[in-house]
Coordinates of C-alpha atoms in Angstrom, one line a residue:
M46 CA 43.1 73.0 29.4
K47 CA 42.1 69.7 28.0
K48 CA 40.4 70.3 24.8
L49 CA 40.5 66.7 23.8
N50 CA 38.2 65.7 26.8
L51 CA 35.4 68.1 25.3
V52 CA 35.6 66.6 22.4
K53 CA 34.8 63.0 23.7
L54 CA 32.7 64.6 25.7
L55 CA 31.0 65.8 22.5
A56 CA 30.1 62.8 21.3
V57 CA 27.5 61.8 23.8
L58 CA 25.6 65.2 22.6
L59 CA 25.2 63.2 19.1
V60 CA 28.3 64.5 16.9
F61 CA 28.7 61.8 14.7
N62 CA 30.3 60.6 11.6
C63 CA 27.8 59.7 8.4
S64 CA 30.5 58.2 6.2
S65 CA 28.8 55.8 4.1
D66 CA 29.2 52.2 5.5
D67 CA 29.9 50.7 2.6
N68 CA 32.0 51.4 -0.2
S69 CA 29.1 52.5 -3.0
N70 CA 29.0 55.4 -5.0
N71 CA 25.0 55.5 -5.5
T72 CA 23.0 59.0 -5.2
E73 CA 21.6 58.1 -1.9
S74 CA 25.0 57.5 -0.5
Q75 CA 26.3 60.5 -1.7
K76 CA 22.9 62.4 -0.2
T77 CA 23.5 61.6 3.0
R78 CA 26.8 62.5 4.2
I79 CA 27.8 65.2 6.4
A80 CA 29.5 68.2 5.2
K81 CA 29.5 70.5 8.5
I82 CA 27.8 70.6 11.7
E83 CA 27.5 73.8 13.6
Q84 CA 26.8 73.4 17.8
K85 CA 25.8 76.3 19.9
I86 CA 26.5 75.8 24.0
F87 CA 24.5 78.4 26.0
D88 CA 24.7 79.4 29.5
F89 CA 23.3 77.1 32.2
N90 CA 21.7 79.6 33.8
N91 CA 21.0 81.9 31.1
N92 CA 20.6 80.5 27.9
S93 CA 20.3 83.5 26.1
L94 CA 24.1 84.0 26.8
L95 CA 26.4 82.4 24.3
E96 CA 29.5 80.5 26.2
E97 CA 31.1 78.1 23.1
R98 CA 30.1 77.8 19.4
I99 CA 31.6 74.7 17.5
V100 CA 32.2 74.1 13.7
I101 CA 32.9 70.5 12.6
D102 CA 34.1 70.5 9.2
Y103 CA 34.2 67.3 6.8
S104 CA 35.3 65.7 3.9
D105 CA 34.2 62.9 2.2
G106 CA 32.2 62.0 5.2
K107 CA 34.5 62.3 7.7
Q108 CA 35.1 65.0 10.2
I109 CA 38.3 66.3 9.7
L110 CA 38.5 70.1 11.4
W111 CA 36.9 71.3 14.4
S112 CA 37.1 75.0 15.3
F113 CA 36.2 76.2 18.6
Y114 CA 35.4 80.1 18.7
N115 CA 34.4 82.1 22.3
N116 CA 31.5 83.7 23.1
N117 CA 32.8 86.5 21.0
D118 CA 33.0 84.4 18.2
D119 CA 37.3 84.8 18.2
L120 CA 38.7 81.4 16.8
T121 CA 40.3 80.0 20.5
F122 CA 41.6 76.5 19.3
T123 CA 41.8 74.1 16.6
E124 CA 41.6 70.4 15.6
E125 CA 42.6 68.1 12.7
W126 CA 42.0 64.7 12.6
N127 CA 43.7 62.2 10.8
Y128 CA 42.8 59.0 9.5
S129 CA 44.4 55.8 8.0
S130 CA 44.4 54.2 4.4
I131 CA 41.5 52.5 5.7
G132 CA 39.6 55.4 6.7
Y133 CA 40.2 54.5 10.4
L134 CA 41.1 57.3 13.2
I135 CA 44.5 57.2 14.2
S136 CA 45.8 60.8 15.5
I137 CA 44.2 63.9 16.6
K138 CA 46.1 67.3 16.6
S139 CA 45.1 70.6 18.1
F140 CA 46.5 74.1 18.2
L141 CA 46.0 77.6 19.7
A142 CA 44.6 80.3 18.2
D143 CA 47.9 81.5 16.6
G144 CA 48.4 78.3 15.3
S145 CA 51.0 76.6 17.3
P146 CA 50.6 73.3 18.9
Y147 CA 49.0 72.3 21.3
S148 CA 48.3 68.5 22.0
E149 CA 48.4 65.1 19.9
E150 CA 46.5 62.3 20.6
Y151 CA 47.3 59.0 18.7
I152 CA 45.3 56.2 18.4
I153 CA 46.9 52.6 17.5
Y154 CA 44.9 49.2 16.3
D155 CA 45.7 45.7 16.4
D156 CA 45.8 43.1 13.6
D157 CA 41.9 42.7 14.1
N158 CA 41.3 46.4 13.7
R159 CA 40.6 46.3 17.5
I160 CA 41.9 49.9 19.8
S161 CA 44.9 48.4 21.8
Q162 CA 46.5 51.6 22.6
T163 CA 46.1 55.3 22.9
T164 CA 48.6 58.0 23.7
Y165 CA 48.1 61.8 24.4
S166 CA 50.4 64.6 25.2
D167 CA 50.5 68.5 25.4
T168 CA 52.3 71.8 25.9
D169 CA 51.6 71.8 29.8
S170 CA 53.2 68.5 29.9
F171 CA 50.4 66.3 30.4
N172 CA 50.9 62.7 29.0
K173 CA 48.6 60.2 29.4
T174 CA 49.1 55.8 27.4
I175 CA 45.9 53.3 27.9
S176 CA 47.0 50.2 26.8
F177 CA 44.5 47.9 26.3
K178 CA 44.5 44.1 26.5
H179 CA 41.8 42.1 24.6
N180 CA 41.1 39.3 26.9
N181 CA 39.2 35.6 26.0
D182 CA 36.8 36.1 28.0
N183 CA 34.7 39.1 26.9
T184 CA 36.8 41.4 28.7
I185 CA 39.5 44.0 28.0
T186 CA 41.9 45.9 30.8
A187 CA 42.5 49.1 30.4
N188 CA 46.0 50.4 31.7
I189 CA 46.7 53.7 32.6
D190 CA 49.7 55.5 32.9
S191 CA 48.8 59.5 33.7
N192 CA 51.8 61.7 33.9
G193 CA 53.3 58.5 36.0
A194 CA 50.2 57.6 38.2
N195 CA 48.8 54.3 37.0
S196 CA 45.3 52.6 37.6
S197 CA 43.3 50.0 35.3
K198 CA 39.8 49.2 35.3
V199 CA 37.9 46.3 33.0
F200 CA 35.2 46.8 30.5
E201 CA 33.1 43.8 30.0
L202 CA 31.9 43.0 26.6
N203 CA 28.0 41.2 25.8
S204 CA 27.4 38.6 23.2
N205 CA 26.8 41.3 20.5
G206 CA 30.7 42.6 21.2
V207 CA 29.1 45.9 22.5
I208 CA 30.9 47.2 26.0
Y209 CA 28.3 47.0 28.6
K210 CA 30.0 47.2 31.9
E211 CA 33.0 49.3 33.5
I212 CA 34.5 47.6 36.6
R213 CA 37.3 49.1 39.2
N214 CA 38.6 48.0 41.9
G215 CA 35.9 44.6 41.1
N216 CA 33.0 46.6 41.9
I217 CA 30.6 47.5 38.6
I218 CA 31.0 51.3 38.4
V219 CA 28.6 51.8 35.4
S220 CA 26.4 49.0 33.4
V221 CA 24.2 49.5 30.1
D222 CA 21.0 47.7 28.3
Y223 CA 21.2 48.0 25.1
N224 CA 18.3 47.4 22.3
N225 CA 20.9 46.1 20.0
L226 CA 22.8 49.0 19.7
N227 CA 20.4 51.3 21.5
P228 CA 20.4 52.5 25.5
I229 CA 17.8 51.7 27.2
T230 CA 19.0 52.1 30.6
K231 CA 22.5 53.0 31.7
T232 CA 23.0 52.5 35.6
T233 CA 26.3 54.1 37.1
S234 CA 27.4 54.6 40.8
F235 CA 24.3 57.6 41.5
T236 CA 21.4 57.0 39.4
T237 CA 19.6 55.2 36.4
Y238 CA 19.4 56.9 33.3
S239 CA 16.4 55.4 31.2
Y240 CA 16.2 56.3 27.5
E241 CA 13.4 56.9 24.7
Y242 CA 13.2 57.4 21.2
L243 CA 11.5 58.9 18.3
D244 CA 9.3 56.7 16.2
N245 CA 10.6 58.1 12.9
G246 CA 14.3 59.5 11.6
S247 CA 17.5 58.4 12.3
F248 CA 21.1 59.8 11.6
P249 CA 22.3 58.3 8.4
S250 CA 25.4 56.6 10.4
T251 CA 26.7 56.5 13.6
W252 CA 30.1 57.6 15.5
S253 CA 31.4 54.2 15.7
S254 CA 32.7 54.2 11.8
I255 CA 35.6 56.0 11.9
F256 CA 36.7 53.4 14.4
G257 CA 35.8 50.5 12.0
T258 CA 33.2 48.0 12.2
N259 CA 34.4 46.9 16.0
P260 CA 31.9 48.9 18.2
A261 CA 33.9 48.3 21.5
N262 CA 36.5 50.6 20.0
V263 CA 33.8 54.2 20.6
V264 CA 34.2 53.2 24.3
L265 CA 37.5 52.6 24.6
F266 CA 38.4 55.6 22.4
G267 CA 36.6 57.8 24.9
N268 CA 38.3 55.4 27.8
S269 CA 34.3 55.3 29.4
L270 CA 31.6 53.9 29.0
S271 CA 29.3 56.5 30.8
D272 CA 30.2 58.8 28.1
Q273 CA 30.6 57.2 25.1
S274 CA 27.4 54.4 25.3
D275 CA 25.2 57.1 23.9
S276 CA 27.4 57.4 21.1
L277 CA 26.5 53.7 18.7
T278 CA 23.3 54.1 17.9
S279 CA 22.1 55.8 14.8
E280 CA 18.5 56.0 16.2
L281 CA 17.3 59.7 17.8
I282 CA 17.4 60.0 21.3
S283 CA 14.5 61.9 22.6
K284 CA 14.3 62.0 26.1
I285 CA 17.0 60.7 29.1
T286 CA 16.0 60.9 32.6
S287 CA 16.8 59.7 36.1
D288 CA 15.2 60.4 39.3
S289 CA 16.9 63.8 39.5
S290 CA 17.9 65.1 35.8
S291 CA 16.1 65.5 32.5
K292 CA 17.5 66.0 29.4
E293 CA 15.5 66.5 26.3
F294 CA 16.3 66.7 22.4
I295 CA 14.1 67.7 19.9
Y296 CA 14.5 67.7 16.5
S297 CA 13.5 69.0 13.1
L298 CA 14.3 66.4 10.3
D299 CA 14.4 66.4 6.3
D300 CA 12.5 64.5 3.8
N301 CA 14.4 61.2 4.6
G302 CA 14.2 61.5 8.4
Y303 CA 17.8 62.4 9.0
P304 CA 18.3 65.1 11.6
I305 CA 18.9 69.4 10.3
S306 CA 18.8 70.9 13.6
M307 CA 18.3 69.8 17.1
Q308 CA 18.3 71.2 20.7
S309 CA 18.9 70.0 23.6
F310 CA 17.5 70.9 27.1
Y311 CA 19.1 70.4 30.3
D312 CA 16.0 70.2 33.1
G313 CA 14.2 72.4 31.2
N314 CA 17.2 74.8 30.2
L315 CA 18.4 75.0 26.6
R316 CA 22.1 74.1 26.6
N317 CA 22.8 73.4 23.0
E318 CA 21.8 73.9 19.4
F319 CA 22.9 71.9 16.8
K320 CA 22.2 72.6 13.0
Y321 CA 23.4 70.0 10.3
T322 CA 24.5 70.4 7.1
Y323 CA 24.2 67.5 4.1
E324 CA 26.3 67.0 0.9

């Protein structure tokens, strides 16, 4: 049971951090901070069947507690998200329903506030350490030790400092074309995905603000360009299509143009419902 992997994938499903990008205390900043997100995940083959419910509680605009419930609405799992004195995510600790510890992950930053290492361990005796070397040629080398099995890969940054290629054994396995921080196309070893956006509306902020101002940190946190590339933008993705699949996102917006709810459909089937509550 590696719930942490699920958490990182949820970032792709537009779970975001809504802390202000500055330290101002103006009224508008306060109004646009998130207080809670609730997600419902439905059975892919029967969208009348609820698989799981997830509630994310926020404090001062930062997610602090994830609570996972099964289809009977019984609590199964929780995660506590912890931050440094300057507001960067530094650890995630998870617990089983009875409160007993299950896993710990730590995020370490270098003097330039770039993620330099992540470590993960759980009570199933699974341990993983990923060390990131920030090179002088706009690349980052990830060295992975997964229970003693070693591997590596390279991330390549564009001129804006955004990771846009993931390379393993000399082969590009994922590449993303961006317009600023908005993915336009994403090409994997299997297919190419094209993105469309709503003309109006946006999220108040992005996932990246819990990692500081370096956009590469979002991808390094998940160690995956494919999973994390959608998490950089604050714009509202309306469709992601390939030659074999389609994802559509339907939003309801408040008067400020911020989402209060969202439904995602995979190949026409309802897969997720999100409800966003603001302070």
